[in-house]
Short mmCIF file of C-alpha atoms and ligand atoms in Angstrom, two decimals:
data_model
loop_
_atom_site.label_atom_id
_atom_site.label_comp_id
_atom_site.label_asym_id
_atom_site.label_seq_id
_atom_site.Cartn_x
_atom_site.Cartn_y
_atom_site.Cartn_z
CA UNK A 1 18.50 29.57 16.04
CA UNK A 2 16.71 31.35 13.69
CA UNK A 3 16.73 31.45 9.90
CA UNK A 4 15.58 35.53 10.29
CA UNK A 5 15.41 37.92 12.50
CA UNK A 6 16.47 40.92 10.85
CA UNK A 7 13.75 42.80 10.11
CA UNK A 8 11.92 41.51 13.95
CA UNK A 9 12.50 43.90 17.13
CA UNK A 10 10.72 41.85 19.46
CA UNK A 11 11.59 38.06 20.17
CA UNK A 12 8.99 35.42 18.88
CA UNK A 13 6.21 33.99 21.29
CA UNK A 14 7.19 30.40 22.74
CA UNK A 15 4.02 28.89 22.22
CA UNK A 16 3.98 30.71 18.76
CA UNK A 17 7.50 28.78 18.12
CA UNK A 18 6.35 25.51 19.18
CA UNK A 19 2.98 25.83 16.68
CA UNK A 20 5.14 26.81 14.08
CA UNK A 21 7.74 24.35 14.66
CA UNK A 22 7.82 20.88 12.67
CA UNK A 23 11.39 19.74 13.28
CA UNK A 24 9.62 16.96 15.63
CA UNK A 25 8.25 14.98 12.27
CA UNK A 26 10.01 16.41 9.48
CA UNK A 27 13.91 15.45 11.36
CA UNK A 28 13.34 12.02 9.31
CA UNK A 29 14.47 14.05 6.00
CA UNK A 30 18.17 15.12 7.43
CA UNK A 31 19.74 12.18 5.30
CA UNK A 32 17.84 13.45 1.76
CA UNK A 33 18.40 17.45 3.13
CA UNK A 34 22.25 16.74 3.38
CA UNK A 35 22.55 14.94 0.15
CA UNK A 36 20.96 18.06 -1.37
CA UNK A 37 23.09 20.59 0.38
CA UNK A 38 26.48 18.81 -0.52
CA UNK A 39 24.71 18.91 -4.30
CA UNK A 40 24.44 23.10 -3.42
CA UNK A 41 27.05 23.27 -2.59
CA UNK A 42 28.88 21.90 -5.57
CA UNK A 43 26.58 24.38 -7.38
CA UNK A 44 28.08 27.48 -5.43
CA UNK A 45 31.61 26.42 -6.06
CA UNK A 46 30.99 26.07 -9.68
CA UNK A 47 29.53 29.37 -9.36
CA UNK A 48 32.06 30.90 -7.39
CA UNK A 49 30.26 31.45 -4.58
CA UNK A 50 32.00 29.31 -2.34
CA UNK A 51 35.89 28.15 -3.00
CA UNK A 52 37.17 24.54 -2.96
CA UNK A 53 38.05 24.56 0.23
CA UNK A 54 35.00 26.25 1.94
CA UNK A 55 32.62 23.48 -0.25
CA UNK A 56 35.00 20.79 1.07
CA UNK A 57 34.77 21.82 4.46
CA UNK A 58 30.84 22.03 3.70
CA UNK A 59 30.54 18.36 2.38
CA UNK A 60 32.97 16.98 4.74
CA UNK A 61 30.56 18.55 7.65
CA UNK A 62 27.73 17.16 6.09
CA UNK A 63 28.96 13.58 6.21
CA UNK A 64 29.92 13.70 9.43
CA UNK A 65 26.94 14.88 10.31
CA UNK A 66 25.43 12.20 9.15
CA UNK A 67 27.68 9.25 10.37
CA UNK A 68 27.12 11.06 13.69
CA UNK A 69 23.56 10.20 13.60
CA UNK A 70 23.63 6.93 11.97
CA UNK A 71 20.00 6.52 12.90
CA UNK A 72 20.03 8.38 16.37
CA UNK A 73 18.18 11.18 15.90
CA UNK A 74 17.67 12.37 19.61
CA UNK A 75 20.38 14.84 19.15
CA UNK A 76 18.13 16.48 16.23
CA UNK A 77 15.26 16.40 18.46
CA UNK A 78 17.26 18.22 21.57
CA UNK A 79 16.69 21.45 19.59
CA UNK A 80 14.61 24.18 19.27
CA UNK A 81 15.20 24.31 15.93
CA UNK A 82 11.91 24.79 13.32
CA UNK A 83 12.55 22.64 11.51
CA UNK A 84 15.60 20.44 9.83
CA UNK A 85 17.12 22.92 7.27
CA UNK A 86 17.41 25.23 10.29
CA UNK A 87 18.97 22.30 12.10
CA UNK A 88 21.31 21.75 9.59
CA UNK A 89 22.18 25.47 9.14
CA UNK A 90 22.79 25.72 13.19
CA UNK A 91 24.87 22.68 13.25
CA UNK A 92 27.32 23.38 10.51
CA UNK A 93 27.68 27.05 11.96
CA UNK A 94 28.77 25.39 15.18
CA UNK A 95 31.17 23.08 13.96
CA UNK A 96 32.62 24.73 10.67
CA UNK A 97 31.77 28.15 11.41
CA UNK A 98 30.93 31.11 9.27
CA UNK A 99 31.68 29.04 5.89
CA UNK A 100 28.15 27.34 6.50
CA UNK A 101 26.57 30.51 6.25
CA UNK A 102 27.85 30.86 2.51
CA UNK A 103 25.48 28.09 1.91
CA UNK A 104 22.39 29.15 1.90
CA UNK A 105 22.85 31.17 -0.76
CA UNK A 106 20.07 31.44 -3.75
CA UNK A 107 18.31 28.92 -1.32
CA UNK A 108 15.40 28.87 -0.20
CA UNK A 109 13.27 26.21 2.05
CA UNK A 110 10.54 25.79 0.08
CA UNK A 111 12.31 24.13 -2.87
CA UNK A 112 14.44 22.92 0.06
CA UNK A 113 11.45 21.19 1.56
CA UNK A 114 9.75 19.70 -2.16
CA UNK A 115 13.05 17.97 -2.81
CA UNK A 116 14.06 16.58 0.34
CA UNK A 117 10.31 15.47 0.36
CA UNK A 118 10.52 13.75 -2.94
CA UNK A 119 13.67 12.09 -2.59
CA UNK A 120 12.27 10.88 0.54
CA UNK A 121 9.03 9.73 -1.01
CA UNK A 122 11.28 7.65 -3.89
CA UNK A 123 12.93 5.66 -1.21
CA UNK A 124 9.74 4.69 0.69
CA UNK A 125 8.16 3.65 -2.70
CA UNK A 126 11.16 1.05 -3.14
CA UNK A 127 10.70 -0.11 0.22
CA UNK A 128 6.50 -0.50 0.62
CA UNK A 129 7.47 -2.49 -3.28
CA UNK A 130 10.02 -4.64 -1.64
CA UNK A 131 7.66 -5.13 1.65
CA UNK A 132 4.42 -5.98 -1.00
CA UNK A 133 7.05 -8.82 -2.70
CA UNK A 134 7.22 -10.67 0.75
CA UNK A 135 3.81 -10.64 0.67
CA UNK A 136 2.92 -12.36 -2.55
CA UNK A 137 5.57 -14.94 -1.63
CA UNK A 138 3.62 -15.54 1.42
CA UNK A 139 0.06 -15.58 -0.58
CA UNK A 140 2.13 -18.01 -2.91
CA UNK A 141 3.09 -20.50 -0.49
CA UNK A 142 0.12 -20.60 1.01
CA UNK A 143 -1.43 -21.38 -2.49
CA UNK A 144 0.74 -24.03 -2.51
CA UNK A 145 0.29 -25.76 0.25
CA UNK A 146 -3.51 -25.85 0.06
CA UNK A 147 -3.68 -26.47 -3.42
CA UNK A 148 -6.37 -29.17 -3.11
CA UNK A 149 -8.45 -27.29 -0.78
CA UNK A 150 -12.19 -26.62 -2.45
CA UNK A 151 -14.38 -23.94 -0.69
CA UNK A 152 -17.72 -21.77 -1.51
CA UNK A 153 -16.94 -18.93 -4.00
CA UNK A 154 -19.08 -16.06 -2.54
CA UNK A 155 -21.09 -13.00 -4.27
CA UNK A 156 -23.17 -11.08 -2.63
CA UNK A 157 -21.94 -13.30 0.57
CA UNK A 158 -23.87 -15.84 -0.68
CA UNK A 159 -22.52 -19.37 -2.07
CA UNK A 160 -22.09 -19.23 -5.83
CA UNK A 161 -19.88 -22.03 -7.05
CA UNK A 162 -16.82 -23.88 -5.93
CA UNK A 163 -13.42 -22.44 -5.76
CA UNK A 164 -10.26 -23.69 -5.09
CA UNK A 165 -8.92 -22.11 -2.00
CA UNK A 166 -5.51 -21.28 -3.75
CA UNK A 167 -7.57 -19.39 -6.81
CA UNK A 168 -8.76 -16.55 -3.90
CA UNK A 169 -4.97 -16.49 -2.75
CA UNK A 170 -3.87 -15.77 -6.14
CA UNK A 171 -7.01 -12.80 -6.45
CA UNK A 172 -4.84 -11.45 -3.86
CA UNK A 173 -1.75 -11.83 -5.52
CA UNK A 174 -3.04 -10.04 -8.57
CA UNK A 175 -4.80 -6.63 -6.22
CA UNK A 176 -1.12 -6.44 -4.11
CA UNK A 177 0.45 -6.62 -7.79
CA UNK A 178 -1.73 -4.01 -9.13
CA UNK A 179 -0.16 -1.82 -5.93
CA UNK A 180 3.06 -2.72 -7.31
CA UNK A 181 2.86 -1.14 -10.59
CA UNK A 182 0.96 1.61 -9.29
CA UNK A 183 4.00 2.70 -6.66
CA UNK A 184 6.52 1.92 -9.76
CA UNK A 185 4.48 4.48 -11.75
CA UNK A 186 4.50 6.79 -8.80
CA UNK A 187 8.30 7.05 -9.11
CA UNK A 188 8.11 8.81 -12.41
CA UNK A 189 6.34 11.68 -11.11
CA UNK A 190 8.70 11.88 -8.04
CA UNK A 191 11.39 12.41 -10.94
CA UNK A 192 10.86 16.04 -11.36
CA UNK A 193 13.71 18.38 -9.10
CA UNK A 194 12.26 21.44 -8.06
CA UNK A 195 15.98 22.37 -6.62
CA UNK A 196 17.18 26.18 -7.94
CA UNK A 197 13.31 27.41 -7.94
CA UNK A 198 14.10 29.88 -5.41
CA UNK A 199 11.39 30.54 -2.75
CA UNK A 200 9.14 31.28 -5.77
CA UNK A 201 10.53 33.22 -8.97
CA UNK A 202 14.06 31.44 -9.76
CA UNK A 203 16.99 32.48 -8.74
CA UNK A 204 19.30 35.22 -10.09
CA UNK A 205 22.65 32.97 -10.00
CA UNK A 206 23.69 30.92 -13.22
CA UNK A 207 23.12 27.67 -12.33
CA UNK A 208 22.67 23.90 -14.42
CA UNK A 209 19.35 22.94 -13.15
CA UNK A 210 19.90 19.77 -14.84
CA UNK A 211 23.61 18.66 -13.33
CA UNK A 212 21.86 19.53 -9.71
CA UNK A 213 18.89 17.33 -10.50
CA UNK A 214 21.11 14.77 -11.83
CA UNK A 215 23.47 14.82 -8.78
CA UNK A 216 20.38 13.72 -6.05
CA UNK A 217 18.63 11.71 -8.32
CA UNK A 218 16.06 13.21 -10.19
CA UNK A 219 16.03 12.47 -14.27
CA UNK A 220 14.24 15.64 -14.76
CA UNK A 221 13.30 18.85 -13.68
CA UNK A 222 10.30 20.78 -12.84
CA UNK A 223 9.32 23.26 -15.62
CA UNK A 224 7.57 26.07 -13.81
CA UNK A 225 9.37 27.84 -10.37
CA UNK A 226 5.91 28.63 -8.95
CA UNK A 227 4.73 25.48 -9.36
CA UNK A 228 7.88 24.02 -8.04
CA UNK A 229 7.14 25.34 -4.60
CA UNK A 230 3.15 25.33 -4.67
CA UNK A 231 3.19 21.46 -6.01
CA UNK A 232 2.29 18.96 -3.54
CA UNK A 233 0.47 16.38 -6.12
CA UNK A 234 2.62 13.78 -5.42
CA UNK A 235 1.91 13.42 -1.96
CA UNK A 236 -1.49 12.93 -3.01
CA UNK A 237 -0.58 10.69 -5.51
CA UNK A 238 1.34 8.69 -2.87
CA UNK A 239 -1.48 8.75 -0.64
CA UNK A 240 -4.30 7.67 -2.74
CA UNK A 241 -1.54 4.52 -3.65
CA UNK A 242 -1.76 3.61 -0.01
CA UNK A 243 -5.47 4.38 0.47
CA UNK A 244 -5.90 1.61 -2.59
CA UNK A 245 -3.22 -0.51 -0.72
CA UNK A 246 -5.15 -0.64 2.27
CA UNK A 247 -8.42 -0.84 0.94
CA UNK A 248 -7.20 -4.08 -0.77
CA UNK A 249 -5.76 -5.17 2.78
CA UNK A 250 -8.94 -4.76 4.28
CA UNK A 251 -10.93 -6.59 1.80
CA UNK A 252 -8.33 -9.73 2.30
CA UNK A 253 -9.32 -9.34 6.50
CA UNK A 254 -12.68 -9.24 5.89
CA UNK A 255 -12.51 -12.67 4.25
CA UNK A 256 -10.43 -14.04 6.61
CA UNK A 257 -12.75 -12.93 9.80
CA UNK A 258 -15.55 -14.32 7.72
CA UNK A 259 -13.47 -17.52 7.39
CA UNK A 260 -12.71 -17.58 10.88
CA UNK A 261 -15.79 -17.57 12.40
CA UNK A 262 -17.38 -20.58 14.29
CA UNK A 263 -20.23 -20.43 11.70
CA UNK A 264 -17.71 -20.51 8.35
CA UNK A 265 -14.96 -22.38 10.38
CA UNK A 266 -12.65 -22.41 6.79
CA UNK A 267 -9.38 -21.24 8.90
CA UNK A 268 -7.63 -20.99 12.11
CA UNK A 269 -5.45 -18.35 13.15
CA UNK A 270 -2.34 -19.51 15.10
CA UNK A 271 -2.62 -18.61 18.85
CA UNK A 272 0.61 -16.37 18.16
CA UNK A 273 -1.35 -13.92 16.18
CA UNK A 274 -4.79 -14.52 18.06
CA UNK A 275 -6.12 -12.57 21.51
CA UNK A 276 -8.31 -13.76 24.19
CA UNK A 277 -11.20 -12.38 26.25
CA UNK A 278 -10.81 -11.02 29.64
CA UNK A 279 -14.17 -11.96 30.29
CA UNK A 280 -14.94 -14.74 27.94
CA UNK A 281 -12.66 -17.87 28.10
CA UNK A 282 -13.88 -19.33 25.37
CA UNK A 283 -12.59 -16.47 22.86
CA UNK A 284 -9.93 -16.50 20.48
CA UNK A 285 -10.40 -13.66 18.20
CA UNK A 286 -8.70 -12.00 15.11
CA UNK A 287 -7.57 -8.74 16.23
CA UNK A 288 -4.95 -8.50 14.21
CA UNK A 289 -7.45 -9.01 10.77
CA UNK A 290 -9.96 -6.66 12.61
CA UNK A 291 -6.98 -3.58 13.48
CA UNK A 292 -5.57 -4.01 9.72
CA UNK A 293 -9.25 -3.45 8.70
CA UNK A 294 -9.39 -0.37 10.67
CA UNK A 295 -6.88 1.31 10.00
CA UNK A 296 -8.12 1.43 6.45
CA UNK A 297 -10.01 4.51 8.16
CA UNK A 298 -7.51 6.40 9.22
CA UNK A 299 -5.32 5.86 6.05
CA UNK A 300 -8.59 7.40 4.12
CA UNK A 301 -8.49 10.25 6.39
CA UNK A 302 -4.87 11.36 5.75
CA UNK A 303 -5.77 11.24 1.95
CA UNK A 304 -8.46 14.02 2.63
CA UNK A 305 -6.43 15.29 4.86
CA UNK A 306 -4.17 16.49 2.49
CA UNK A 307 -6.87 17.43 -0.08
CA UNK A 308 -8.73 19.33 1.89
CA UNK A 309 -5.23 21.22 3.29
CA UNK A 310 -4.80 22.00 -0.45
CA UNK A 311 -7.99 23.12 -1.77
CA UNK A 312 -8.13 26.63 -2.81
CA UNK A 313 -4.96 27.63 -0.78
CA UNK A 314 -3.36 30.39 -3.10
CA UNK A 315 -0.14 29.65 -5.75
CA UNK A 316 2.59 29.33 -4.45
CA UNK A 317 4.14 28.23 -0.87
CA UNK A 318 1.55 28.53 2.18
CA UNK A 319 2.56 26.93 5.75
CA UNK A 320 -0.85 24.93 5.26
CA UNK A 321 1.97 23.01 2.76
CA UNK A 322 3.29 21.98 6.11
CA UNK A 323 0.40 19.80 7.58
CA UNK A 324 1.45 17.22 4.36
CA UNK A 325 4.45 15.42 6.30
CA UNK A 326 2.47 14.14 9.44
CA UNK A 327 -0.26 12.67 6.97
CA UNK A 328 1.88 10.66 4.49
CA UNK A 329 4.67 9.71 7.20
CA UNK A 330 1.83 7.78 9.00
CA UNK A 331 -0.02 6.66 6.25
CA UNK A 332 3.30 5.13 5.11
CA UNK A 333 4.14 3.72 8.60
CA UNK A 334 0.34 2.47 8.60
CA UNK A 335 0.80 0.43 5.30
CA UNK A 336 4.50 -0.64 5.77
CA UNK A 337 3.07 -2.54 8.99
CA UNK A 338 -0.36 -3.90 7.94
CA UNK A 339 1.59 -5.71 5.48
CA UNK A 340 3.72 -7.06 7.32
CA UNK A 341 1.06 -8.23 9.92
CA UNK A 342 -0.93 -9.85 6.73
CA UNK A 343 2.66 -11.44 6.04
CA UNK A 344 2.66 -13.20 9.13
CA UNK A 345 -1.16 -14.23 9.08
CA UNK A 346 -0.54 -15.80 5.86
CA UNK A 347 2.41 -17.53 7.43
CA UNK A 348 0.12 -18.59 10.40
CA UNK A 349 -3.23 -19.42 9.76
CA UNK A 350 -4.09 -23.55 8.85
CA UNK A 351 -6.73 -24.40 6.85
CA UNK A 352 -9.63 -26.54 7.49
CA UNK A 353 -9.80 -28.62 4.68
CA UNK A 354 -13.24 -30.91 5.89
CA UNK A 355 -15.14 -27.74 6.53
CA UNK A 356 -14.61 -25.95 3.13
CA UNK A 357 -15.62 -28.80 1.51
CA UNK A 358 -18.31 -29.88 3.44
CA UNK A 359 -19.95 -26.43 2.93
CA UNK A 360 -19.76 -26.94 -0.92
CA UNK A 361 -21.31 -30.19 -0.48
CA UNK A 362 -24.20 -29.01 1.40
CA UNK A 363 -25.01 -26.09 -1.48
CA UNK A 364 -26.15 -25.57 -4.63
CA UNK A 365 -22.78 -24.70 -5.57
CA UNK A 366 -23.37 -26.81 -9.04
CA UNK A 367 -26.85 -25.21 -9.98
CA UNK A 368 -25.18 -23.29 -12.91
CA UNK A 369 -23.71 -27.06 -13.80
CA UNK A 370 -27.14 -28.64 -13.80
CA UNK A 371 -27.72 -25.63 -16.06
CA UNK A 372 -24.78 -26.02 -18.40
CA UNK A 373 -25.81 -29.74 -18.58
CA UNK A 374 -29.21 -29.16 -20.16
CA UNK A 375 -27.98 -26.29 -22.01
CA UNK A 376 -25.05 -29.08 -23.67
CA UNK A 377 -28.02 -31.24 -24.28
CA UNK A 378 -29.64 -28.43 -26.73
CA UNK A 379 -31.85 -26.55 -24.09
CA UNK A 380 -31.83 -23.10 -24.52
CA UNK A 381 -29.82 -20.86 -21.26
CA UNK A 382 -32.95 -19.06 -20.99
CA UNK A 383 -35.42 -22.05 -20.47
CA UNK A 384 -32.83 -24.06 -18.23
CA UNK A 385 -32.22 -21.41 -15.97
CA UNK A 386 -35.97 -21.55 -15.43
CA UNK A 387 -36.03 -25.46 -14.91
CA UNK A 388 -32.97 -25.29 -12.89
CA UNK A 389 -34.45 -22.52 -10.79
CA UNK A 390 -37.37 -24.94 -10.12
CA UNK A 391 -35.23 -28.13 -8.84
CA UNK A 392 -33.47 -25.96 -6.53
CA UNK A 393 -36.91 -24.58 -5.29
CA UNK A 394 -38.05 -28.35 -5.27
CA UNK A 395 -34.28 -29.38 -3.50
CA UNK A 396 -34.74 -26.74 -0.75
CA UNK A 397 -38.47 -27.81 0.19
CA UNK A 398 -37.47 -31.54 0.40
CA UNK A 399 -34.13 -30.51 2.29
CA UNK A 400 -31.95 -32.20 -0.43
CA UNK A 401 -28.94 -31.23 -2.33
CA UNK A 402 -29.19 -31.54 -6.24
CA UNK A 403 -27.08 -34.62 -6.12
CA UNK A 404 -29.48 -36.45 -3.81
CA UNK A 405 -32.58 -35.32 -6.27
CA UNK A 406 -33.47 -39.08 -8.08
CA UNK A 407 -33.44 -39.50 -11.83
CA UNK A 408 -36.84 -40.07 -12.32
CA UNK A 409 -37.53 -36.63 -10.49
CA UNK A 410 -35.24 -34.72 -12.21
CA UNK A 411 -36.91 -36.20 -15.47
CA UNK A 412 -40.41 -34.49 -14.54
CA UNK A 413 -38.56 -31.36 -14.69
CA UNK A 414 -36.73 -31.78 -18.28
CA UNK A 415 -36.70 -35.11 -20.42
CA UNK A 416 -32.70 -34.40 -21.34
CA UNK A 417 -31.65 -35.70 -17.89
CA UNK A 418 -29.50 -39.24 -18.03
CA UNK A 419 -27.77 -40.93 -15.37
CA UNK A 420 -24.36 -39.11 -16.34
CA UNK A 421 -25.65 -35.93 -14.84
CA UNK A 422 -24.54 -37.04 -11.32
CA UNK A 423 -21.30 -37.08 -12.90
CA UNK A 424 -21.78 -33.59 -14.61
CA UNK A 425 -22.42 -31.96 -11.54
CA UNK A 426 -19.79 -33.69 -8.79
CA UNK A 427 -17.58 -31.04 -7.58
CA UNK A 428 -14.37 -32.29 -8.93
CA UNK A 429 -15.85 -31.94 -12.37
CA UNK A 430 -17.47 -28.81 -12.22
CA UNK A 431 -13.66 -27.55 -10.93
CA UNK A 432 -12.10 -29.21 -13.54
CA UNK A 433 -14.36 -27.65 -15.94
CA UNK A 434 -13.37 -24.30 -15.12
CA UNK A 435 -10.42 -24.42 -16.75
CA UNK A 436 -10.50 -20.98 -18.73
CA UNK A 437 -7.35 -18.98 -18.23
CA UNK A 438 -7.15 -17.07 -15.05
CA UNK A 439 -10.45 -19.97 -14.28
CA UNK A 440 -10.44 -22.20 -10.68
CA UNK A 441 -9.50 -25.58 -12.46
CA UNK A 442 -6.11 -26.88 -10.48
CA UNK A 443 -4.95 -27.02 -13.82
CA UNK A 444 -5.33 -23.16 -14.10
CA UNK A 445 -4.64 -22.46 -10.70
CA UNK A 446 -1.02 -24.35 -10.79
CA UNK A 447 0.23 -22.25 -14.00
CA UNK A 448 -1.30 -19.39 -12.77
CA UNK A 449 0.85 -20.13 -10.11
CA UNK A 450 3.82 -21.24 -11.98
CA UNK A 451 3.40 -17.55 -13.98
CA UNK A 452 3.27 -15.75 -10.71
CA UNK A 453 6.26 -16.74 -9.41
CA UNK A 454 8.21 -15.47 -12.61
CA UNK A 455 6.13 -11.70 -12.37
CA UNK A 456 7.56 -11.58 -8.75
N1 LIG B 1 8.65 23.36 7.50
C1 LIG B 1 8.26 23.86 6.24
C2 LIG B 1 7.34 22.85 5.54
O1 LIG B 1 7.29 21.76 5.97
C3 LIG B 1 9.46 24.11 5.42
C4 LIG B 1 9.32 25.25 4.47
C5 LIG B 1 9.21 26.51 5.22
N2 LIG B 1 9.15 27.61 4.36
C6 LIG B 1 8.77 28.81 4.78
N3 LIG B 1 8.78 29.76 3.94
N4 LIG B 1 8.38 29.01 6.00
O2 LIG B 1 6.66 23.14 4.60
#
């Protein structure tokens, strides 16, 4: 079925129909298209367009429709429909008859399209938010349950100071809770209706813009009818979200591959979530870190995607506007399921607890200790950084940790050195040092804790 045909004498190529066709990605939008119809048609009744019976018969169609496909939609995808509005048309024509024609009047399917989209787009926000929740719970239990666990602190990949395992958890915590409030912010620009635009200019029938948008959901409307239909912002809004979403994901792999390499040996990933070799029996590798990671890639590639579709296509509804859904569907599907694989790494890895201290031991983790010591002693930063720079010169050449460095030696560097630097610079007391707020001290790390639990 088509929605014209009028004004055609010769019957549309098939290939041409199947190009132009994108009922086979865009059928996921029947349950937000029918909420917006029955809200139409309540619109054409109050506009006597429709009487109470034909906009009964209308709604009562529609929800059938809809408990008939409870989430089968291979009876959608039978068609040769365009797309779903068409769908919808054709299948209230064939069981209500010519009522269902009444109701596409004023209507067309490029606000049709926009508000289905957006409604759509407001439920999948609440969802990824719900799905990102699990995931800090998991990130908190595992901080937890490895609260004593010390490891290197890296910059530049190289060993800076000590950390406690549970403080990088909770830097998690706080980049998936960033994505949080970033989706909850995207809601508010989902909130504008673009229903009763017409296909561009408005539309000629009286009509309470406001009761429609208030009906599906919306709090507001949009302002301007061209940019009603030409406005596809939010999808790149929504995009960009996930891109940051997965960028964060794939920062979180690439510490745990790090982590779980023979050479770092910090963690072990269940054999649940691990894959073997078909060549090498020795291997047991993180696929399921390394996929996450790349699908960062393709994630980017919808987001440009969709900018590139948009750029410098003319005001107001192009067909381009149709390459959006494919984009942000996947992206969407992408993110929903790399967190939920992170979910169950978090839930499945152990940690080493020997190895990630044994690799603080054997570094100069506490050189910015020795530092602070000489600086407490009255030593300016400036000319301790300079002496301390010199033991760990010294350290490295005799193959010695700063701990292992004898008083008197440390002496011929700086006078200020006692016997209680040993002390100074053991790792439990440069943690419990760092005890600044938001600072790797278990003291910090458990209320930080304690806190997180309550922003859940
Ligand atoms: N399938 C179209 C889309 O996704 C729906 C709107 C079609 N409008 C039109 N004038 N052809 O954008």
């Amino acid at each position: 079925m088509f929605l014209w045909g009028g004004r055609f004498s010769k019957k549309s190529n098939n290939n041409f129909l199947n190009f132009n066709r994108s009922l086979d990605f865009d059928y996921i939008l029947v349950k937000q298209d029918i909420i917006s119809l029955i809200a139409w048609s309540k619109f054409l009744l109050s506009s006597k367009i429709i009487n109470k019976i034909e906009q009964s018969s209308i709604e009562n169609c529609l929800n059938e429709i809809k408990n008939d496909l409870k989430n089968n939609f291979s009876i959608i995808l039978r068609s040769d429909c365009e797309d779903i509005h068409t769908w919808l048309e054709k299948e209230l024509i064939f069981r209500i008859g010519k009522v269902a024609k009444k109701l596409r009047t004023g209507k067309s399917r490029n606000e049709q399209i926009t508000t289905s989209l957006k409604m759509w787009c407001k439920d999948s926000v609440k969802k990824l938010i719900s799905y990102l929740k699990k995931m800090q719970l998991n990130i908190l239990y595992l901080s937890e349950k490895y609260i004593d666990v010390v490891m290197p602190g890296y910059t530049h990949l190289q060993i800076a100071q000590p950390i406690l395992f549970s403080h990088l958890c909770l830097s998690y915590y706080e980049m998936i809770n960033r994505d949080k409030i970033r989706l909850s912010n995207l809601l508010k620009t989902f909130n504008f209706c673009p229903l009763g635009s017409g296909a561009i200019s408005g539309i000629s029938y009286k009509i309470d813009r406001y009761k429609i948008a208030k009906e599906i959901f919306f709090s507001d409307i949009t302002k301007n009818s061209i940019d009603s239909v030409s406005d596809r912002d939010y999808v790149v809004e929504f995009l960009s979200c996930i891109s940051i979403g997965m960028m964060h994901l794939s920062r979180i792999c690439e510490d745990l591959i790090f982590f779980n390499t023979s050479e770092a040996n910090f963690i072990e990933l269940s054999d649940i979530i691990s894959t073997g070799s078909s060549l090498m029996p020795q291997k047991k590798n993180p696929d399921i870190l390394e996929l996450i990671r790349g699908k960062c890639g393709r994630v980017y590639g919808s987001l440009i995607s969709i900018l590139v579709m948009l750029k410098g296509i003319p005001m107001s509804y192009n067909k381009d506007m149709q390459e959006d859904k494919e984009c942000l569907f996947d992206s969407i599907n992408t993110w929903k399921n790399c967190i939920n694989m992170i979910s169950l790494v978090f839930k499945n890895i152990s940690i080493n607890y020997n190895n990630c201290l044994k690799s603080v031991e054997n570094s100069y983790a506490n050189s910015t200790d020795l530092l602070d010591y000489l600086v407490k002693k009255g030593v300016s930063f400036k000319n301790s950084h300079e002496i301390v720079g010199k033991i760990v010169l010294y350290a490295i050449k005799k193959k010695k940790y700063l701990n292992q460095i004898n008083i008197s030696t440390l002496k011929s560097f700086s006078i200020f050195f006692e016997d209680d630097v040993y002390d100074y610079i053991s790792i439990n007391k440069v943690l419990e040092r760092k005890n600044s707020i938001g600072g790797t001290s278990k003291n910090q790390v458990l209320n930080s804790i304690k806190l997180a639990k309550k922003r859940i």
